[in-house]
PDB file of C-alpha atoms in Angstrom:
ATOM      1  CA  PRO J1052     -62.211   5.917 -22.958  1.00 77.00           C
ATOM      2  CA  VAL J1053     -58.943   6.822 -24.648  1.00 91.00           C
ATOM      3  CA  TRP J1054     -57.334   6.225 -28.015  1.00 94.00           C
ATOM      4  CA  ILE J1055     -54.359   3.910 -27.924  1.00 96.00           C
ATOM      5  CA  GLY J1056     -51.712   3.190 -30.472  1.00 97.00           C
ATOM      6  CA  GLY J1057     -48.281   1.959 -31.216  1.00 97.00           C
ATOM      7  CA  HIS J1058     -45.642   1.319 -33.831  1.00 97.00           C
ATOM      8  CA  SER J1059     -44.364  -2.057 -35.023  1.00 95.00           C
ATOM      9  CA  ARG J1060     -44.932  -4.742 -32.396  1.00 93.00           C
ATOM     10  CA  GLY J1061     -46.146  -2.006 -30.042  1.00 96.00           C
ATOM     11  CA  GLY J1062     -48.917  -1.502 -32.582  1.00 97.00           C
ATOM     12  CA  GLY J1063     -49.648  -5.205 -32.332  1.00 96.00           C
ATOM     13  CA  VAL J1064     -50.000  -4.894 -28.558  1.00 95.00           C
ATOM     14  CA  ALA J1065     -52.270  -1.843 -28.863  1.00 97.00           C
ATOM     15  CA  TRP J1066     -54.402  -3.809 -31.347  1.00 97.00           C
ATOM     16  CA  ILE J1067     -54.746  -6.758 -28.948  1.00 96.00           C
ATOM     17  CA  VAL J1068     -55.963  -4.412 -26.200  1.00 96.00           C
ATOM     18  CA  ALA J1069     -58.408  -2.600 -28.508  1.00 96.00           C
ATOM     19  CA  ALA J1070     -59.741  -5.829 -30.020  1.00 96.00           C
ATOM     20  CA  SER J1071     -60.237  -7.515 -26.656  1.00 94.00           C
ATOM     21  CA  GLY J1072     -63.057  -5.190 -25.624  1.00 88.00           C
ATOM     22  CA  ARG J1073     -61.880  -5.458 -22.012  1.00 89.00           C
ATOM     23  CA  ALA J1074     -60.415  -1.962 -21.788  1.00 90.00           C
ATOM     24  CA  PRO J1075     -62.157   1.402 -22.188  1.00 91.00           C
ATOM     25  CA  VAL J1076     -60.630   2.109 -25.598  1.00 93.00           C
ATOM     26  CA  ALA J1077     -62.292   4.682 -27.864  1.00 93.00           C
ATOM     27  CA  GLY J1078     -60.168   3.824 -30.892  1.00 94.00           C
ATOM     28  CA  VAL J1079     -56.830   2.491 -32.038  1.00 97.00           C
ATOM     29  CA  VAL J1080     -54.036   3.809 -34.253  1.00 98.00           C
ATOM     30  CA  VAL J1081     -51.327   1.421 -35.396  1.00 98.00           C
ATOM     31  CA  VAL J1082     -48.284   2.583 -37.333  1.00 98.00           C
ATOM     32  CA  ASP J1083     -46.776  -0.126 -39.532  1.00 97.00           C
ATOM     33  CA  PRO J1084     -47.902  -2.782 -37.050  1.00 97.00           C
ATOM     34  CA  VAL J1085     -46.346  -6.233 -36.864  1.00 94.00           C
ATOM     35  CA  SER J1086     -48.090  -9.273 -35.415  1.00 92.00           C
ATOM     36  CA  GLY J1087     -46.498 -12.157 -33.609  1.00 81.00           C
ATOM     37  CA  GLY J1088     -43.021 -12.791 -32.388  1.00 71.00           C
ATOM     38  CA  GLY J1089     -40.063 -14.750 -33.562  1.00 69.00           C
ATOM     39  CA  PRO J1090     -38.179 -14.648 -36.820  1.00 68.00           C
ATOM     40  CA  PRO J1091     -39.780 -13.212 -39.960  1.00 61.00           C
ATOM     41  CA  TRP J1092     -40.187 -16.642 -41.546  1.00 65.00           C
ATOM     42  CA  ALA J1093     -42.268 -17.977 -38.619  1.00 70.00           C
ATOM     43  CA  ARG J1094     -46.017 -17.911 -39.231  1.00 74.00           C
ATOM     44  CA  ALA J1095     -47.749 -15.332 -37.101  1.00 78.00           C
ATOM     45  CA  THR J1096     -51.348 -15.673 -36.033  1.00 82.00           C
ATOM     46  CA  ALA J1097     -53.733 -13.251 -37.696  1.00 88.00           C
ATOM     47  CA  PRO J1098     -54.647 -10.174 -35.678  1.00 94.00           C
ATOM     48  CA  ALA J1099     -57.957 -10.468 -33.823  1.00 95.00           C
ATOM     49  CA  PRO J1100     -60.910  -8.712 -35.451  1.00 96.00           C
ATOM     50  CA  LEU J1101     -61.432  -5.145 -34.269  1.00 95.00           C
ATOM     51  CA  PRO J1102     -65.015  -4.588 -33.047  1.00 94.00           C
ATOM     52  CA  ALA J1103     -67.075  -2.782 -35.702  1.00 93.00           C
ATOM     53  CA  ASP J1104     -68.012  -0.025 -33.240  1.00 91.00           C
ATOM     54  CA  ARG J1105     -64.355   0.763 -32.498  1.00 93.00           C
ATOM     55  CA  PRO J1106     -62.672   3.194 -34.910  1.00 94.00           C
ATOM     56  CA  GLY J1107     -59.281   2.233 -36.176  1.00 96.00           C
ATOM     57  CA  LEU J1108     -56.489   3.652 -38.276  1.00 98.00           C
ATOM     58  CA  VAL J1109     -53.933   1.327 -39.814  1.00 98.00           C
ATOM     59  CA  LEU J1110     -50.937   3.182 -41.238  1.00 98.00           C
ATOM     60  CA  GLY J1111     -48.571   1.135 -43.342  1.00 98.00           C
ATOM     61  CA  ALA J1112     -45.135   1.889 -44.713  1.00 97.00           C
ATOM     62  CA  ALA J1113     -45.034   1.504 -48.493  1.00 97.00           C
ATOM     63  CA  ILE J1114     -41.449   0.255 -48.291  1.00 94.00           C
ATOM     64  CA  GLY J1115     -41.731  -3.189 -46.752  1.00 86.00           C
ATOM     65  CA  GLY J1116     -38.969  -5.476 -45.713  1.00 84.00           C
ATOM     66  CA  ARG J1117     -37.653  -7.677 -42.997  1.00 85.00           C
ATOM     67  CA  CYS J1118     -38.804  -5.410 -40.154  1.00 90.00           C
ATOM     68  CA  ALA J1119     -42.478  -5.701 -41.131  1.00 91.00           C
ATOM     69  CA  PRO J1120     -42.660  -8.795 -43.326  1.00 88.00           C
ATOM     70  CA  ALA J1121     -45.586  -9.678 -45.545  1.00 86.00           C
ATOM     71  CA  GLY J1122     -48.205 -11.773 -43.818  1.00 86.00           C
ATOM     72  CA  ARG J1123     -47.727 -10.072 -40.474  1.00 89.00           C
ATOM     73  CA  ASN J1124     -47.666  -6.382 -41.410  1.00 94.00           C
ATOM     74  CA  HIS J1125     -50.255  -3.615 -41.855  1.00 97.00           C
ATOM     75  CA  VAL J1126     -52.098  -5.566 -44.577  1.00 97.00           C
ATOM     76  CA  ALA J1127     -53.019  -8.297 -42.070  1.00 95.00           C
ATOM     77  CA  PHE J1128     -54.299  -5.712 -39.582  1.00 97.00           C
ATOM     78  CA  ALA J1129     -56.391  -3.931 -42.214  1.00 97.00           C
ATOM     79  CA  ALA J1130     -57.933  -7.274 -43.180  1.00 96.00           C
ATOM     80  CA  ALA J1131     -58.918  -7.831 -39.533  1.00 96.00           C
ATOM     81  CA  ALA J1132     -60.835  -4.542 -39.485  1.00 96.00           C
ATOM     82  CA  PRO J1133     -62.522  -3.815 -42.826  1.00 96.00           C
ATOM     83  CA  HIS J1134     -64.264  -0.808 -41.228  1.00 96.00           C
ATOM     84  CA  ALA J1135     -60.940   0.772 -40.200  1.00 96.00           C
ATOM     85  CA  THR J1136     -59.130   3.315 -42.333  1.00 96.00           C
ATOM     86  CA  HIS J1137     -56.071   1.836 -44.009  1.00 98.00           C
ATOM     87  CA  VAL J1138     -53.491   4.289 -45.346  1.00 97.00           C
ATOM     88  CA  VAL J1139     -50.220   3.296 -46.977  1.00 98.00           C
ATOM     89  CA  VAL J1140     -47.679   6.098 -46.675  1.00 98.00           C
ATOM     90  CA  ALA J1141     -45.714   6.455 -49.916  1.00 97.00           C
ATOM     91  CA  ASP J1142     -41.904   6.519 -49.783  1.00 96.00           C
ATOM     92  CA  CYS J1143     -41.976   5.501 -46.105  1.00 96.00           C
ATOM     93  CA  GLY J1144     -39.978   2.713 -44.513  1.00 95.00           C
ATOM     94  CA  HIS J1145     -40.719   0.944 -41.240  1.00 96.00           C
ATOM     95  CA  ALA J1146     -38.253   3.049 -39.213  1.00 95.00           C
ATOM     96  CA  ASP J1147     -38.945   6.374 -40.957  1.00 96.00           C
ATOM     97  CA  VAL J1148     -41.453   7.301 -38.243  1.00 94.00           C
ATOM     98  CA  LEU J1149     -38.678   7.286 -35.645  1.00 94.00           C
ATOM     99  CA  ASP J1150     -36.246  10.119 -35.017  1.00 89.00           C
ATOM    100  CA  ASP J1151     -32.699  10.747 -33.874  1.00 90.00           C
ATOM    101  CA  ASP J1152     -30.498   7.707 -33.123  1.00 91.00           C
ATOM    102  CA  ALA J1153     -33.429   5.282 -33.256  1.00 90.00           C
ATOM    103  CA  ALA J1154     -34.166   6.404 -36.814  1.00 89.00           C
ATOM    104  CA  ARG J1155     -30.554   6.063 -37.918  1.00 89.00           C
ATOM    105  CA  ARG J1156     -30.255   2.557 -36.478  1.00 93.00           C
ATOM    106  CA  GLY J1157     -33.701   1.537 -37.709  1.00 92.00           C
ATOM    107  CA  ARG J1158     -33.138   2.812 -41.243  1.00 93.00           C
ATOM    108  CA  ARG J1159     -29.846   0.888 -41.389  1.00 92.00           C
ATOM    109  CA  LEU J1160     -31.645  -2.304 -40.342  1.00 91.00           C
ATOM    110  CA  CYS J1161     -34.997  -1.841 -42.108  1.00 92.00           C
ATOM    111  CA  GLY J1162     -34.291   0.485 -45.020  1.00 90.00           C
ATOM    112  CA  GLY J1163     -36.245   3.639 -45.626  1.00 94.00           C
ATOM    113  CA  GLY J1164     -37.581   6.271 -47.929  1.00 95.00           C
ATOM    114  CA  SER J1165     -35.919   9.331 -49.372  1.00 95.00           C
ATOM    115  CA  ASP J1166     -37.390  11.842 -46.880  1.00 95.00           C
ATOM    116  CA  PRO J1167     -38.152  10.446 -43.417  1.00 94.00           C
ATOM    117  CA  ALA J1168     -39.102  13.892 -42.079  1.00 94.00           C
ATOM    118  CA  ARG J1169     -41.867  14.063 -44.689  1.00 96.00           C
ATOM    119  CA  ALA J1170     -42.998  10.539 -43.767  1.00 96.00           C
ATOM    120  CA  ARG J1171     -43.227  11.519 -40.077  1.00 95.00           C
ATOM    121  CA  ARG J1172     -45.274  14.610 -40.988  1.00 97.00           C
ATOM    122  CA  VAL J1173     -47.688  12.568 -43.095  1.00 97.00           C
ATOM    123  CA  VAL J1174     -48.119   9.981 -40.337  1.00 97.00           C
ATOM    124  CA  ALA J1175     -48.746  12.680 -37.710  1.00 97.00           C
ATOM    125  CA  GLU J1176     -51.289  14.430 -39.957  1.00 97.00           C
ATOM    126  CA  ARG J1177     -53.158  11.185 -40.676  1.00 97.00           C
ATOM    127  CA  ILE J1178     -53.330  10.334 -36.966  1.00 96.00           C
ATOM    128  CA  ALA J1179     -54.670  13.767 -36.028  1.00 95.00           C
ATOM    129  CA  ASP J1180     -57.196  13.709 -38.891  1.00 95.00           C
ATOM    130  CA  ALA J1181     -58.514  10.265 -37.922  1.00 93.00           C
ATOM    131  CA  ILE J1182     -58.963  11.083 -34.266  1.00 91.00           C
ATOM    132  CA  LEU J1183     -60.642  14.414 -34.991  1.00 91.00           C
ATOM    133  CA  ALA J1184     -62.906  12.809 -37.627  1.00 90.00           C
ATOM    134  CA  ALA J1185     -64.030  10.248 -35.036  1.00 87.00           C
ATOM    135  CA  GLY J1186     -65.273  13.074 -32.853  1.00 81.00           C
ATOM    136  CA  ALA J1187     -62.503  13.126 -30.271  1.00 61.00           C
ATOM    137  CA  PRO J1188     -61.930  16.470 -28.585  1.00 57.00           C
ATOM    138  CA  GLY J1189     -59.504  18.669 -30.489  1.00 51.00           C
TER     139      GLY J1189
END
């Protein structure tokens, strides 16, 4: 079994795989996940419940917006897995976890915090801590 994860809608896909129970997944990490497709105003279905025996880490960006709208963002994923760890990263926007050109384009579209390098460090530290705490090999 392996840990899987993703950011944004990639986090939504990783969640679907982990929640399905059909793949040998040890745990899941989602970074500011977004459920569903279509425009932000369309209702997205709630994320499937994560099995209670499957560790999960839901990292959310404190600065919300149109790239991870309310009702389909990290809050919905945390609600689908009350046993998972839910961390909201202060002064972090949806695209602050990206780097280089992707970060510049994403921050223009989604907004962002004052120090994206700090946000990326915090996210990386939280991911490593969660996986190590779950007993994964270091």
